[in-house]
Tab-separated table of C-alpha atoms and ligand atoms in Angstrom:
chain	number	residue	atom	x	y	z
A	78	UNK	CA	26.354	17.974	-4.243
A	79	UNK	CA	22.763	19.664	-5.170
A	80	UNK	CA	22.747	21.218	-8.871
A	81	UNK	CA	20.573	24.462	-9.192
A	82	UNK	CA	18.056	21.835	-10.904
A	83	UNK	CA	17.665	20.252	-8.097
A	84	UNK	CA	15.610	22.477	-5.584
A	85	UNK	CA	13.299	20.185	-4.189
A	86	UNK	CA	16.487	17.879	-2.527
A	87	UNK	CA	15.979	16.925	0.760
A	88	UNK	CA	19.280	15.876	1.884
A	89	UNK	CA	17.313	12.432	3.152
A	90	UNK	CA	18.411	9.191	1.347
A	91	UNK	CA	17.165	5.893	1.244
A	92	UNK	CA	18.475	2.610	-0.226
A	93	UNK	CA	16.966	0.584	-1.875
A	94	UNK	CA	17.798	-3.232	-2.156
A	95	UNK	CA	16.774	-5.663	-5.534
A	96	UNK	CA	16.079	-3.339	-8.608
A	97	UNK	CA	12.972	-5.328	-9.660
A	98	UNK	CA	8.951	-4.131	-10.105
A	99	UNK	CA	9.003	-3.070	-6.720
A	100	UNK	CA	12.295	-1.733	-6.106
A	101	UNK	CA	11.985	0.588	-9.258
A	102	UNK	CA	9.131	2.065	-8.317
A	103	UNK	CA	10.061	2.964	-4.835
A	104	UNK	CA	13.321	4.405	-6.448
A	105	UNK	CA	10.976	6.410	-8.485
A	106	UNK	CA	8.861	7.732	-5.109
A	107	UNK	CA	11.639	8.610	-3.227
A	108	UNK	CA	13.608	10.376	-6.301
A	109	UNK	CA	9.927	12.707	-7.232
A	110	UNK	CA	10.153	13.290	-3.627
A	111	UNK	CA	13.428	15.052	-3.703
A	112	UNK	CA	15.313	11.997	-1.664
A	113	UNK	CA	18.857	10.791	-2.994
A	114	UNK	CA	18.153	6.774	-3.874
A	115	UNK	CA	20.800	4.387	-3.695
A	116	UNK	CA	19.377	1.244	-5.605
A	117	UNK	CA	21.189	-2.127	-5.330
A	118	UNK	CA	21.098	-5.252	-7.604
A	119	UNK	CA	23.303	-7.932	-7.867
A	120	UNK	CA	22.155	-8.593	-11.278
A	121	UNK	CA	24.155	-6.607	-13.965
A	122	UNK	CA	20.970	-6.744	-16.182
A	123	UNK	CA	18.841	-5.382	-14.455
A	124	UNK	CA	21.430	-2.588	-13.418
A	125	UNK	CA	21.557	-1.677	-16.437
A	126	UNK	CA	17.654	-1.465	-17.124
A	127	UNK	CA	16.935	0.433	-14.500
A	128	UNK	CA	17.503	4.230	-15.262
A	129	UNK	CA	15.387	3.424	-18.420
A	130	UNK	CA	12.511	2.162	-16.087
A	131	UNK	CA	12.220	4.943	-14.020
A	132	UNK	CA	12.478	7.400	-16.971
A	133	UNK	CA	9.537	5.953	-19.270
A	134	UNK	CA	7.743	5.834	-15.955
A	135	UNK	CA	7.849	9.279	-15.137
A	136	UNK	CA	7.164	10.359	-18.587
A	137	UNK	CA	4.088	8.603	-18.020
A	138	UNK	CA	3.483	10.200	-14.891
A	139	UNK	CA	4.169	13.248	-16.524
A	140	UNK	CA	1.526	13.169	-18.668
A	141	UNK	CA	-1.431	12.708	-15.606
A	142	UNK	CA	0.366	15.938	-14.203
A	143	UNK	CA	1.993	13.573	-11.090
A	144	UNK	CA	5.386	14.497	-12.141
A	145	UNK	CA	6.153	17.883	-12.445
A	146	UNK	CA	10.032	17.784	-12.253
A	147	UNK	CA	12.339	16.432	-15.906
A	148	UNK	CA	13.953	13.374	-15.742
A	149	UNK	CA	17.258	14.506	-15.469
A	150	UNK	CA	16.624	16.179	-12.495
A	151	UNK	CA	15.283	13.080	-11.051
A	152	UNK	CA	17.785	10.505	-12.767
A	153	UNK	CA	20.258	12.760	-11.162
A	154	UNK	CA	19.172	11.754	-7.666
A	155	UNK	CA	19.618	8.054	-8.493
A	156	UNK	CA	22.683	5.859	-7.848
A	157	UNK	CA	22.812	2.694	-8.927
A	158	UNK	CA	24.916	0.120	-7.102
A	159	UNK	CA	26.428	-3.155	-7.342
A	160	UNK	CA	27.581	-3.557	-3.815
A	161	UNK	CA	25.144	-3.792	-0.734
A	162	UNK	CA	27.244	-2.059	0.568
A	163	UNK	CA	27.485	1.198	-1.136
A	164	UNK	CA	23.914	1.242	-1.101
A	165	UNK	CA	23.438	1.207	2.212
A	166	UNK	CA	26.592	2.961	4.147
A	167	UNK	CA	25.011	6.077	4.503
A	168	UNK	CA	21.269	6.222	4.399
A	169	UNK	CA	18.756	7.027	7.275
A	170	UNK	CA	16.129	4.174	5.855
A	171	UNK	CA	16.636	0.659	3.612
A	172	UNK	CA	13.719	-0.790	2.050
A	173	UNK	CA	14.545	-4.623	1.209
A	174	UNK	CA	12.775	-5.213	-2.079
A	175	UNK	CA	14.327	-8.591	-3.233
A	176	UNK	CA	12.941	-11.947	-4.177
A	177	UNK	CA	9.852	-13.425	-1.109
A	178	UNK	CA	11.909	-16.088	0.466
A	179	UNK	CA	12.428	-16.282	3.763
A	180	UNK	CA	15.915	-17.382	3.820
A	181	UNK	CA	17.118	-14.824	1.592
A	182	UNK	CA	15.447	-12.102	3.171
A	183	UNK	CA	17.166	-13.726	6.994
A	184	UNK	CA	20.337	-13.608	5.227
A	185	UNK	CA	20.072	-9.849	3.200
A	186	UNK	CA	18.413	-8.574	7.158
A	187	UNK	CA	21.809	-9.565	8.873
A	188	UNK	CA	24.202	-7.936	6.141
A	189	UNK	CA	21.959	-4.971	6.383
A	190	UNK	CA	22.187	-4.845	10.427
A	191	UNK	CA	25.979	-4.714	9.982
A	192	UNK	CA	26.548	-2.549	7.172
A	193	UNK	CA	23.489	0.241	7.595
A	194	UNK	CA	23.872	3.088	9.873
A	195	UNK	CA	23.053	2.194	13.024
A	196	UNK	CA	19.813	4.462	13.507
A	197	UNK	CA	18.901	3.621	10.258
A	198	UNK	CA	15.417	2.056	9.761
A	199	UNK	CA	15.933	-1.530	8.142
A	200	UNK	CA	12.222	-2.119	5.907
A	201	UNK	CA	10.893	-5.207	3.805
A	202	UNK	CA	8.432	-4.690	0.791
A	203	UNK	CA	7.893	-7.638	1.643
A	204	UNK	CA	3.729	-9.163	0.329
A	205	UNK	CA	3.231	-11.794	3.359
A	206	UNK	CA	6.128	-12.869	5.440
A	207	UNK	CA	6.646	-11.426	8.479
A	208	UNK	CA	9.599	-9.725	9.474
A	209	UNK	CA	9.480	-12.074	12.515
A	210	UNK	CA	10.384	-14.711	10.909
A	211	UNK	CA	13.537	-13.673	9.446
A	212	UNK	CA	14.945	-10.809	11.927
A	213	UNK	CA	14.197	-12.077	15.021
A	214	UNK	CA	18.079	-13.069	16.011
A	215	UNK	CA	19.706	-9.320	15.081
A	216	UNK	CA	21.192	-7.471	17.537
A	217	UNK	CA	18.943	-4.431	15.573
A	218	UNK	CA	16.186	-6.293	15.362
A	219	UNK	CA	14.284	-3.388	17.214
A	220	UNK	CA	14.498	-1.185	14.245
A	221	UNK	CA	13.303	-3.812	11.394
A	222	UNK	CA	9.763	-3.944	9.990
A	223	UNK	CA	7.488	-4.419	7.451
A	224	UNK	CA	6.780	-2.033	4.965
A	225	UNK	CA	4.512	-3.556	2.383
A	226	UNK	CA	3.314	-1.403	-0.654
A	227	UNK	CA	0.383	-2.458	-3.273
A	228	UNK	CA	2.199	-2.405	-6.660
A	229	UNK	CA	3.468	0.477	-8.320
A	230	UNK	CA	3.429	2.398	-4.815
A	231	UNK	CA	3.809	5.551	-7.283
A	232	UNK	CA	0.389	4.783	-7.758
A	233	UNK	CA	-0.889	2.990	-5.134
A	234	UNK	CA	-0.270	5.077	-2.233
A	235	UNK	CA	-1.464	2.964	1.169
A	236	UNK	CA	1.806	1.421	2.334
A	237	UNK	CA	0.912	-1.249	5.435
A	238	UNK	CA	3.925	-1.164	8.266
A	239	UNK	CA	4.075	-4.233	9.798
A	240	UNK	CA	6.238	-4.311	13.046
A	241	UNK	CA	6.918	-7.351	15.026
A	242	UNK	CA	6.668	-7.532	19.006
A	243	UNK	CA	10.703	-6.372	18.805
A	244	UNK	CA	10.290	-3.663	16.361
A	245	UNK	CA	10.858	-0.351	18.573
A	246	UNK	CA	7.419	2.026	18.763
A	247	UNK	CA	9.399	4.486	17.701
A	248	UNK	CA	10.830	3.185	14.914
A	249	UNK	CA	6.741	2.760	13.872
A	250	UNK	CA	6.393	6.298	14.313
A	251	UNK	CA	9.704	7.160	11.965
A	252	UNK	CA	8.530	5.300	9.197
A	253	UNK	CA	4.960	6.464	9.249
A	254	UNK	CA	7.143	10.123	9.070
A	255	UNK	CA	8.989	8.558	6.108
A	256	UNK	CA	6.522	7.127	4.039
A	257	UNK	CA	4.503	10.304	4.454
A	258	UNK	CA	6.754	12.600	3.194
A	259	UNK	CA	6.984	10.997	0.197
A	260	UNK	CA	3.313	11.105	-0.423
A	261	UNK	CA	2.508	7.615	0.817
A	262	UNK	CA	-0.944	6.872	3.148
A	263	UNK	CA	1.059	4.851	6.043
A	264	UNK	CA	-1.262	2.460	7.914
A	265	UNK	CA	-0.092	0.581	11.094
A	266	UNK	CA	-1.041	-3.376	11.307
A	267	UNK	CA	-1.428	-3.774	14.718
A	268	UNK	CA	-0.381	-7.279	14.656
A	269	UNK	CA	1.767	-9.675	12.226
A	270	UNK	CA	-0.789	-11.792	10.494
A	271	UNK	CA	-0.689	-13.415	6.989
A	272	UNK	CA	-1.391	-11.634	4.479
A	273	UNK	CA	-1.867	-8.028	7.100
A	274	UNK	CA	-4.461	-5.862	5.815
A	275	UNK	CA	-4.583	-4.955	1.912
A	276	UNK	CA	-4.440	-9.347	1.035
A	277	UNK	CA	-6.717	-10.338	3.641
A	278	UNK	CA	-9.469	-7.900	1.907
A	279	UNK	CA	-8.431	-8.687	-1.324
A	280	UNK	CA	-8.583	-12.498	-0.319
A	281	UNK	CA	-11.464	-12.561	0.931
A	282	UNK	CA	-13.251	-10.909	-1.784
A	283	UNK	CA	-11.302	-13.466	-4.122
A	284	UNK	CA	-12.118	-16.651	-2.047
A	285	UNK	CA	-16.241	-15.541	-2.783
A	286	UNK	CA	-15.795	-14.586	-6.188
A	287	UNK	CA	-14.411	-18.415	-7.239
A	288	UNK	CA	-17.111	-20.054	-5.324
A	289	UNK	CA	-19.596	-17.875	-7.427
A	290	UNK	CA	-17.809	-18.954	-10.329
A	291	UNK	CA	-17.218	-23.089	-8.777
A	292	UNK	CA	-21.210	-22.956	-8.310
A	293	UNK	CA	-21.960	-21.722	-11.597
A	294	UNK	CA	-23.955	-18.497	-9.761
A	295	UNK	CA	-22.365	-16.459	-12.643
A	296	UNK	CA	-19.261	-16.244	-15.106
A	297	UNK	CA	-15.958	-14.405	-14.674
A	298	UNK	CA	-16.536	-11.831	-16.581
A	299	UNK	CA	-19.649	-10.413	-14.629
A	300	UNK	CA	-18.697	-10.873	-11.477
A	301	UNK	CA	-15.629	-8.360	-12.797
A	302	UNK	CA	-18.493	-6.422	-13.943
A	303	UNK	CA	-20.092	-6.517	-10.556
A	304	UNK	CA	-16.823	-5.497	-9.122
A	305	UNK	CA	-15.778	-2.844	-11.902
A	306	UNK	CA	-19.259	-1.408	-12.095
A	307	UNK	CA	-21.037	-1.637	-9.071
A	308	UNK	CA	-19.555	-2.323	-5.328
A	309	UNK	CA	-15.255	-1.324	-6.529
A	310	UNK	CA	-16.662	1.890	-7.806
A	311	UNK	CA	-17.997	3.074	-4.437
A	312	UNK	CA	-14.734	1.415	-3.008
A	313	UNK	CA	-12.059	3.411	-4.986
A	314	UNK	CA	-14.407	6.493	-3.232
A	315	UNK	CA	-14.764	4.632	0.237
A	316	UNK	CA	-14.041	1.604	2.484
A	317	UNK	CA	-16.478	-0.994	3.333
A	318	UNK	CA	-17.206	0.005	6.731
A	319	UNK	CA	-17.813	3.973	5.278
A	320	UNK	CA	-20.156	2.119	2.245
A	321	UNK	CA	-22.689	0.767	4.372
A	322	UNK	CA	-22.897	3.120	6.768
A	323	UNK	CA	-23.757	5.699	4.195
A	324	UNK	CA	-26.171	3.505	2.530
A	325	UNK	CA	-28.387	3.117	5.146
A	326	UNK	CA	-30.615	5.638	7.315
A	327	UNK	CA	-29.281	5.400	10.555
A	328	UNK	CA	-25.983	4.421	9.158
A	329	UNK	CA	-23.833	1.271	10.291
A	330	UNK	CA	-25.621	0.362	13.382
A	331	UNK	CA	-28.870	0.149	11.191
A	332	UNK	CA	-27.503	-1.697	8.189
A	333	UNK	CA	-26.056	-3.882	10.990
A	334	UNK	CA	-29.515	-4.352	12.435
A	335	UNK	CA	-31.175	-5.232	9.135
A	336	UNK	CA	-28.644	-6.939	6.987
A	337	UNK	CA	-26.418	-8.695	9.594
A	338	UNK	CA	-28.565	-11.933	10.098
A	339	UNK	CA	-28.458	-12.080	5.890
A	340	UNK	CA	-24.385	-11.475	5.890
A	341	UNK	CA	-24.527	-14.151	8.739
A	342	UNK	CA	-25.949	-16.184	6.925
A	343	UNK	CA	-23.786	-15.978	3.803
A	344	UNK	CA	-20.982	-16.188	5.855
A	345	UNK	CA	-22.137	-19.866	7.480
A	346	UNK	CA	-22.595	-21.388	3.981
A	347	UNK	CA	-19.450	-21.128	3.097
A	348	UNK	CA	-18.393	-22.292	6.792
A	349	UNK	CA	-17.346	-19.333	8.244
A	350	UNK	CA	-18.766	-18.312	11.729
A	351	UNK	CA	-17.920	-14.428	12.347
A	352	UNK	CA	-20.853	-12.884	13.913
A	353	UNK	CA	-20.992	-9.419	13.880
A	354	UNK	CA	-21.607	-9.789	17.934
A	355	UNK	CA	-23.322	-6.443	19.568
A	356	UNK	CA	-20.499	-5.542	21.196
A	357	UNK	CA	-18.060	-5.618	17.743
A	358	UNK	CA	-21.221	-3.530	15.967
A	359	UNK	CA	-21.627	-1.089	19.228
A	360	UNK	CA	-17.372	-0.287	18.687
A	361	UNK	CA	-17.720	0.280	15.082
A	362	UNK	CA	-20.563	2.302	14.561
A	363	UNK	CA	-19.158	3.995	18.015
A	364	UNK	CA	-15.978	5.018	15.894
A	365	UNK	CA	-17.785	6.449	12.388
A	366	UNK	CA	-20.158	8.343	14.764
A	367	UNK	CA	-17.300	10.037	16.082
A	368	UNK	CA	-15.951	10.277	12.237
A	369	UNK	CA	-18.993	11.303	10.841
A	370	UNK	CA	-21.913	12.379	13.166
A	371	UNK	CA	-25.339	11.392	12.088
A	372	UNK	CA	-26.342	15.196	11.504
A	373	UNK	CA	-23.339	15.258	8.960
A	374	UNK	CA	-24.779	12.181	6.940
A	375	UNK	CA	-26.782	13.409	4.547
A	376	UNK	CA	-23.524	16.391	3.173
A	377	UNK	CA	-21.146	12.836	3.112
A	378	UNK	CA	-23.735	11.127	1.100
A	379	UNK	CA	-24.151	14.074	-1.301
A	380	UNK	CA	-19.875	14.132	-1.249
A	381	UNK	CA	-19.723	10.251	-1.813
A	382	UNK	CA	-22.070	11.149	-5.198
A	383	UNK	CA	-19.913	13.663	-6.615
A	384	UNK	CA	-16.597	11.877	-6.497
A	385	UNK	CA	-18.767	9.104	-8.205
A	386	UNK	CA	-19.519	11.707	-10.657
A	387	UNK	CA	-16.369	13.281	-11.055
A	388	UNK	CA	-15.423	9.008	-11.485
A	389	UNK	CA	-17.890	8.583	-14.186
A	390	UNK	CA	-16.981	11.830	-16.268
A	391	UNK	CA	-13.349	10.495	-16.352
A	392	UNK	CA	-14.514	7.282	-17.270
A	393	UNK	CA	-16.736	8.662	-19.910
A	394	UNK	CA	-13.809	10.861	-21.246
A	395	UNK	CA	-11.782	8.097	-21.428
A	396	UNK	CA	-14.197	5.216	-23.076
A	397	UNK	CA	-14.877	8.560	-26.021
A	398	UNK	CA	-10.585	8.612	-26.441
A	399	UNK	CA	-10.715	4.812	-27.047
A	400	UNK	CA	-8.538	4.275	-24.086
A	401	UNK	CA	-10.999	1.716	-22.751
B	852	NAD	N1	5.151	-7.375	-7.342
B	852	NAD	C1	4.201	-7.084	-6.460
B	852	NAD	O1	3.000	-6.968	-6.789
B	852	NAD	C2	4.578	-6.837	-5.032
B	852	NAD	C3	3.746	-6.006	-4.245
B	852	NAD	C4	4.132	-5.751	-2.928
B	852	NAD	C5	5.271	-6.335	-2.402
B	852	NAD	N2	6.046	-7.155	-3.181
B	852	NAD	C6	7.241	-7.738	-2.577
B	852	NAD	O2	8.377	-6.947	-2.948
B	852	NAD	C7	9.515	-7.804	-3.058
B	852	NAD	C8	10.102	-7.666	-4.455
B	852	NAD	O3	9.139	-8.061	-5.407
B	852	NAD	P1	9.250	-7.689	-6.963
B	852	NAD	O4	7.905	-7.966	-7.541
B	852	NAD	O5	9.880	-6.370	-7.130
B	852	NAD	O6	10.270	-8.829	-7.440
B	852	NAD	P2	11.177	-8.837	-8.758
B	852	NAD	O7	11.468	-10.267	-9.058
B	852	NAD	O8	10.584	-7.974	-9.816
B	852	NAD	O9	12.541	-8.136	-8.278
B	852	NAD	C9	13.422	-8.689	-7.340
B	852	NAD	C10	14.801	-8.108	-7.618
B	852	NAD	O10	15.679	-8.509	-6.555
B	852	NAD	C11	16.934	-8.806	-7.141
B	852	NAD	N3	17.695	-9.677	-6.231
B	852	NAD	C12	17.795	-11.038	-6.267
B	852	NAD	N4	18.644	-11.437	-5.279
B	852	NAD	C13	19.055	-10.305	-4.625
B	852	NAD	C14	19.940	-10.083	-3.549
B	852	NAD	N5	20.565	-11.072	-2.912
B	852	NAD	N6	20.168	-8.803	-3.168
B	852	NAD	C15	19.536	-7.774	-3.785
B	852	NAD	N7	18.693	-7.943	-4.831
B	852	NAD	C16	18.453	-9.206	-5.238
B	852	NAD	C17	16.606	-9.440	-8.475
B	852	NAD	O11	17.734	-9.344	-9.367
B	852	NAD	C18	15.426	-8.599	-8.941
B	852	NAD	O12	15.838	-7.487	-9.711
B	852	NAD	C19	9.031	-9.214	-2.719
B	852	NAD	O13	9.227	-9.464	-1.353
B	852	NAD	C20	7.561	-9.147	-3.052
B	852	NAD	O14	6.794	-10.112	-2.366
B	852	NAD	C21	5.723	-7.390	-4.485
């Protein structure tokens, strides 16, 4: 039943399966979002952790104005369960948040294909197996995927959905709905691949940055520095692809022109051969044209600066509270 409190209920519910980092935060996501969140764990401990978790988190949110609702109007959305079962029987989605092993997640998929609702949308959280591996044999397997957040997802809001060759197109389409509504940035990986998209950019960053350190090119610290300070700042702002072609007259196609035989280079030192062919530059700079025509460039640039502002004024406020 909805209480008077609770006007932003959506009559949508999700369950949620293994009560751990990830699990609480989604519970948290869903429940700001006005969905009723059945959250499963076998583990009596953490059951009985979990209400606590998702209150001192929200009273932190709170206090960045990303919660506007009181806890008891969100704790009141919140069911916690011991059963699968009961946390599952009557949801339209189930996002699989327990331990990454593949056998546990092969045997949690084929309770959950028997006891969900059978147009219900079976997830994983899952960091880098693919749901291929361990749904393959259901007779739902259509409606399984990957759903894999960056951690809290109440703060991190890119979610990657991973669907195998099996998983239904439209069941892609539902959960990009889903995730959406709850204020998550859905992004489709158009393939299963280790690691998808968020790991293999974080990875390869991470793979450069302990050769720099194995060489003795510079220490750990700086090289968070470089990160923190220089080339992350534009990224929290921008991706990659948007950096460059804003930093260069002409935009992509140029900075390909002039700094892809350097990049190259870099690249075949460390024994990687991934020319950025002509054809591979042509599509790119073919798709931020049609983003961001080259008469637009200069207004982006002089947008891209004042986030960076607005960036360094909160930085600057906080460094003067001491929170730094
Ligand atoms: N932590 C991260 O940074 C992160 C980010 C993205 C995705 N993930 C993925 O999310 C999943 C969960 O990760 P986490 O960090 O929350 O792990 P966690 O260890 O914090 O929590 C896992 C929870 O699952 C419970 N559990 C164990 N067996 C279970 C079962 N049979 N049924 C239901 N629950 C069970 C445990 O009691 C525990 O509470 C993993 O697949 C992980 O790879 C993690």
């Amino acid at each position: 039943m909805v209480s008077e409190l609770d006007s932003r209920a959506t009559g949508r519910a999700v369950g949620i399966v293994g009560a751990g980092s990830i699990g609480v935060a989604f519970a948290l996501v869903f429940a700001r979002a006005g969905w009723r969140v059945h959250l499963q764990d076998p583990d009596a401990g953490r059951r009985a952790l979990v209400t606590g978790e998702i209150g001192a988190r929200a009273d932190a949110l709170r206090s960045f104005d990303l919660v506007d609702e009181a806890n008891e109007v969100l704790l009141e959305r919140v069911v916690v369960h011991e059963r699968l079962e009961d946390a599952v029987k009557s949801v339209e989605l189930v996002i699989e948040c327990a331990p990454e092993r593949v056998e546990l997640k092969r045997e949690l998929f084929a309770r959950l294909d028997a006891l969900a609702p059978k147009d219900a949308l079976l997830a994983s959280a899952s960091s880098a197996i693919p749901v291929s591996s361990y749904a393959s044999e259901l007779v739902g397997r259509e409606r399984c995927l990957v759903a894999h957040p960056g951690n809290p997802p109440y703060l991190i809001p890119v979610i990657e959905l991973v669907p195998a060759e099996f998983t239904a197109a439209e069941v892609v389409l539902r959960a990009k709905e889903v995730f959406a509504s709850v204020r998550m940035r859905p992004v489709t990986v158009r393939k299963e691949i280790e690691g998808f998209i968020f790991n293999r950019l974080q990875g390869a960053v991470l793979r450069e940055a302990y050769c720099l350190v194995r060489d003795g090119v510079a220490s750990v610290e700086d090289i968070d520095l470089v990160m923190r300070d220089g080339v992350g700042l534009r990224w929290s702002v921008i991706g990659p692809f948007e950096t460059v072609d804003l930093n260069t007259r002409g935009g992509i196609a140029s900075h390909a022109e002039k700094m892809g035989p350097a990049y190259a280079r870099m690249g075949a030192a460390r024994g990687q051969y991934d020319p950025w062919t002509p054809e591979l530059v042509e599509h790119v700079d073919s798709v931020r044209r049609t983003l961001l025509p080259l008469d637009q460039w200069e207004s982006r640039v002089n947008w891209r600066d004042e986030q960076l502002m607005r960036l360094l004024q909160d930085r600057i406020k906080a460094e003067d509270a001491g929170e730094e």
